[in-house]
Short mmCIF file of C-alpha atoms in Angstrom, two decimals:
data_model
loop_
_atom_site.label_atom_id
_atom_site.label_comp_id
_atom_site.label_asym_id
_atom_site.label_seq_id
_atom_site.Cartn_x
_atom_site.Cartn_y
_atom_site.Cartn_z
CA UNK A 3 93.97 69.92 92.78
CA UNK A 4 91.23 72.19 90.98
CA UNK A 5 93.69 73.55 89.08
CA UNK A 6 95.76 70.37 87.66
CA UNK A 7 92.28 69.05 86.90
CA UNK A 8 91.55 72.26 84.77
CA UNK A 9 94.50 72.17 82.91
CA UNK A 10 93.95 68.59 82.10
CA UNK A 11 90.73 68.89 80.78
CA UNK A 12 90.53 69.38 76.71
CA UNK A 13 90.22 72.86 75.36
CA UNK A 14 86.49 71.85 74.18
CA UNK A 15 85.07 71.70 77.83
CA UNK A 16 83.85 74.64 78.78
CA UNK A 17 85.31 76.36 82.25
CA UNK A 18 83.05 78.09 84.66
CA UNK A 19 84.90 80.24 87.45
CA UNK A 20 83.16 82.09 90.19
CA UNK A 21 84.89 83.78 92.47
CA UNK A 22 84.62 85.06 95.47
CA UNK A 23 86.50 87.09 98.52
CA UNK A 24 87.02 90.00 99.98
CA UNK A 25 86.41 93.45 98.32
CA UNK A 26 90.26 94.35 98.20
CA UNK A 27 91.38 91.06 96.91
CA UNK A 28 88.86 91.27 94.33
CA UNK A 29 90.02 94.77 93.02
CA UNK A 30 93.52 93.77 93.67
CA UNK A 31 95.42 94.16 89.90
CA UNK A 32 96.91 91.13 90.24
CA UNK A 33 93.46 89.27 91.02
CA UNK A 34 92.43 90.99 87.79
CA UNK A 35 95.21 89.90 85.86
CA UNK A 36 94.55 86.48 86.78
CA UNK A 37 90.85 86.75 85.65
CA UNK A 38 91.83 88.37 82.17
CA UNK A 39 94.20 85.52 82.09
CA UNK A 40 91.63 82.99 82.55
CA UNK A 41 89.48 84.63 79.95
CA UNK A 42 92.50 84.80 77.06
CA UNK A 43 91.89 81.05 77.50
CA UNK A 44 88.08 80.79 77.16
CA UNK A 45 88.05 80.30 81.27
CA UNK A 46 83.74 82.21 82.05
CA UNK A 47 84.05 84.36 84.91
CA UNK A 48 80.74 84.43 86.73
CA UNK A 49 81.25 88.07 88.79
CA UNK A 50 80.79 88.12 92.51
CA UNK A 51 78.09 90.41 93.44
CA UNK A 52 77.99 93.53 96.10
CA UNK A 53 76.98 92.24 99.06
CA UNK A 54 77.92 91.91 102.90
CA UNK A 55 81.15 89.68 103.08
CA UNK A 56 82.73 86.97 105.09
CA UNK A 57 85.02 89.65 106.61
CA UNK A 58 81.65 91.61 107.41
CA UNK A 59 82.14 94.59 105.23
CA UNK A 60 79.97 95.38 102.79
CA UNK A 61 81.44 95.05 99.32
CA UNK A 62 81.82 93.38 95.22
CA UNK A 63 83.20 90.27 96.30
CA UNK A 64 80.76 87.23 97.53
CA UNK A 65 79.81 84.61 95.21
CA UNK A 66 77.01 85.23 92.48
CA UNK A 67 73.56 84.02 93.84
CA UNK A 68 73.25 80.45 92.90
CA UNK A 69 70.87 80.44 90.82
CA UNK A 70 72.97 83.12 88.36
CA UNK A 71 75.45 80.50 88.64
CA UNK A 72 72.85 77.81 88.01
CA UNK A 73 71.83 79.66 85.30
CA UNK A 74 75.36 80.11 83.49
CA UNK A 75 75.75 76.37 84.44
CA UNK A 76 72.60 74.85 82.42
CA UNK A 77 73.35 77.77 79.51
CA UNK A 78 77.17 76.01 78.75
CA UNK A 79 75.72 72.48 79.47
CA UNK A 80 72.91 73.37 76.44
CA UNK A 81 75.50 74.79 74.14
CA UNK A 82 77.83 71.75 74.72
CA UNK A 83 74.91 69.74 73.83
CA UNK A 84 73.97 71.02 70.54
#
């Protein structure tokens, strides 16, 4: 459902994405092909930070702290704004 409402919205709205799993899903090429994807259409990834995971290993995978994403979240809603 995320994703049919993505595609729907205009090309104007800005698209946050910020991701987060396991270490080896993260570096998998085909989860990094799907990022650069995203990006070739103006998608922001927000990068998951090193931390201790889900799975409990210790990795780059778990979702940005919230306020980074926050952050990135108030920065596109002032540029829309202007």
């Amino acid at each position: 459902m995320v994703t049919s409402t993505a595609l729907a919205l205009p090309d104007y709205v800005k698209k946050l994405v910020a991701p987060a799993m396991n270490t080896k899903m993260y570096d998998h090429p085909a989860t990094q092909a799907n990022l650069k994807t995203l990006e070739t259409y103006d998608y922001q990834i927000i990068s998951p930070k090193e931390s201790l995971l889900a799975c409990g290993d210790h990795g780059k995978g778990a979702l940005a702290d919230l306020n980074t994403i926050l952050e990135r979240i108030k920065e596109t809603l002032d540029e829309q704004t202007l």
